[in-house]
mmCIF file of C-alpha atoms in Angstrom:
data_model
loop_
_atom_site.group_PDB
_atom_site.id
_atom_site.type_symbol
_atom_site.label_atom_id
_atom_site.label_comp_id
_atom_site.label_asym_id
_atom_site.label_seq_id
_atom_site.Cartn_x
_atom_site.Cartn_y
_atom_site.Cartn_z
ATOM 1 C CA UNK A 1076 -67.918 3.778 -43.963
ATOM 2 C CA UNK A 1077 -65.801 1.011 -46.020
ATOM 3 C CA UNK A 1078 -67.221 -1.580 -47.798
ATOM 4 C CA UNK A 1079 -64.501 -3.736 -46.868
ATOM 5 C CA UNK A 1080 -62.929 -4.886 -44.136
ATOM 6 C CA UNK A 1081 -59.159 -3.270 -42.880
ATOM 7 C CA UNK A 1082 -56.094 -4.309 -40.738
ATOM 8 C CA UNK A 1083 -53.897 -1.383 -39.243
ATOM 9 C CA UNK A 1084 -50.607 -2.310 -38.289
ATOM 10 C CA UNK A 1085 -48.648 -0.604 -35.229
ATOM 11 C CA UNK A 1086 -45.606 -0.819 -33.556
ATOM 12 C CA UNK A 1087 -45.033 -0.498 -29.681
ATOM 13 C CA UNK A 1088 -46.455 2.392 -28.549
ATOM 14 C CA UNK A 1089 -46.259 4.523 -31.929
ATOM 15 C CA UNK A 1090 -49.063 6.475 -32.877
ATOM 16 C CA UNK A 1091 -48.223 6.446 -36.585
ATOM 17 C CA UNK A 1092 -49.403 2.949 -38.026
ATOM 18 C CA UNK A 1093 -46.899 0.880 -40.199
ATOM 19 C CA UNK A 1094 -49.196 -0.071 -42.636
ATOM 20 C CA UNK A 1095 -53.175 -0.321 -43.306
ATOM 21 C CA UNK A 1096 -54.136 -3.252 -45.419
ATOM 22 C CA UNK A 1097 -57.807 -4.625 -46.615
ATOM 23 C CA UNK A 1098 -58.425 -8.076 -45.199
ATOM 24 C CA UNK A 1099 -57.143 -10.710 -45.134
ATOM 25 C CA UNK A 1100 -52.987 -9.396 -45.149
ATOM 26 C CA UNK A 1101 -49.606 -11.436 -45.592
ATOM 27 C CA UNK A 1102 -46.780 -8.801 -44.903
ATOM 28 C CA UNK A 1103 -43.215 -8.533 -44.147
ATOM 29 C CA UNK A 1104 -41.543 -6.957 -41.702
ATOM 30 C CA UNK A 1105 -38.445 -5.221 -42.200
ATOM 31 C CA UNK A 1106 -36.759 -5.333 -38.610
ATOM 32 C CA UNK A 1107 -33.385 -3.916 -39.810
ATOM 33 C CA UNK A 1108 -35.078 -0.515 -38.530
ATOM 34 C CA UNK A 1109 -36.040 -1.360 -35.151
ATOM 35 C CA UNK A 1110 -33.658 -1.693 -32.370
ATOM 36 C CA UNK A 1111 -32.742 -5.145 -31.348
ATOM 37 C CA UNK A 1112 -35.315 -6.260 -27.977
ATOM 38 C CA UNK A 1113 -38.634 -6.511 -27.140
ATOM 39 C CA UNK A 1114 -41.090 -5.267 -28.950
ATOM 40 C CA UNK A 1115 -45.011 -5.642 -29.701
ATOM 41 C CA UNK A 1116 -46.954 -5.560 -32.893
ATOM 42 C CA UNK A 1117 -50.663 -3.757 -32.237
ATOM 43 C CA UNK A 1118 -52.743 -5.720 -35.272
ATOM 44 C CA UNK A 1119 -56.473 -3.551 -34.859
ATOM 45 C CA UNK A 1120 -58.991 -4.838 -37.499
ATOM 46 C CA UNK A 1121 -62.182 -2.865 -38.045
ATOM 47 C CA UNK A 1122 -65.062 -4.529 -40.750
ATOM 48 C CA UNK A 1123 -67.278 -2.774 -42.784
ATOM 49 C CA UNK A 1124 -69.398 -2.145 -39.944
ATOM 50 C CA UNK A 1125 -66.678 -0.368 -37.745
ATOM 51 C CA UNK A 1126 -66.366 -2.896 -34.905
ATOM 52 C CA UNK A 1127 -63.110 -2.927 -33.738
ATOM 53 C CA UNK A 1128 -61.149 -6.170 -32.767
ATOM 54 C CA UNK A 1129 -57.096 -5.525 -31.537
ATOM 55 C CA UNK A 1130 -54.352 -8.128 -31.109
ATOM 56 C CA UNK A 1131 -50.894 -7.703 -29.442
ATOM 57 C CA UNK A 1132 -48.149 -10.042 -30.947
ATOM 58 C CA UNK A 1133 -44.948 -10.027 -28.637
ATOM 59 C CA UNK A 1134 -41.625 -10.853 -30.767
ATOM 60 C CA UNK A 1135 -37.780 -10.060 -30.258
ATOM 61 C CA UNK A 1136 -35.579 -8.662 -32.216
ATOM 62 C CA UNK A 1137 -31.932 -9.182 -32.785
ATOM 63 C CA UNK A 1138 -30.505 -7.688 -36.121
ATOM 64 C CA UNK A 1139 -26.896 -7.384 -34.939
ATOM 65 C CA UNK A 1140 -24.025 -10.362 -34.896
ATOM 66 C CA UNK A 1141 -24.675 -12.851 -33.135
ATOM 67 C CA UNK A 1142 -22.402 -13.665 -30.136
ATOM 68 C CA UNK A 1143 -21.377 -16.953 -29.156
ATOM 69 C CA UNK A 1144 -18.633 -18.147 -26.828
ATOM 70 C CA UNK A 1145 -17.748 -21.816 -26.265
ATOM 71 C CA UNK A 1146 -15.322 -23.096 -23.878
ATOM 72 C CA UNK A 1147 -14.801 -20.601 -21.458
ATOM 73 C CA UNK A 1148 -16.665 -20.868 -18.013
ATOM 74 C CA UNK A 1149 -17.199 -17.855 -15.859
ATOM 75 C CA UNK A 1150 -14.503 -18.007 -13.005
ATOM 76 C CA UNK A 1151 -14.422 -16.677 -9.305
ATOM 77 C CA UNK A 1152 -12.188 -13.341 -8.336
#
């Protein structure tokens, strides 16, 4: 058993965790990996004790160009 309490970091549904950090964490997230869309960061914190608390963060992600179009209305066939 740890002395010290932990943060695990997951993403979607992956098994594999991102990153496991002692408490409290700041981190960044490099997005450039993940596909642009919805996805959900899994934050599980355990204490020294092992009791187990878990937080789901929804975010979006949109690494490519950006697309904008101005003036142009969508017409009728």
């Amino acid at each position: 058993m740890r002395d010290q309490s932990f943060v695990t970091l997951f993403i979607d549904e992956d098994l594999k965790p991102i990153g496991e950090f002692p408490a409290p964490v700041t981190f960044d997230l490099d997005t450039r990996k993940l596909t642009d869309g919805n996805h959900v960061l899994k934050v599980v914190s355990k204490d020294h004790q092992g009791k187990e608390g878990v937080k789901l963060i929804p975010f979006v992600v949109r690494n490519g160009p950006a697309i904008a179009i101005e003036g142009l209305k969508k017409t009728r066939l």
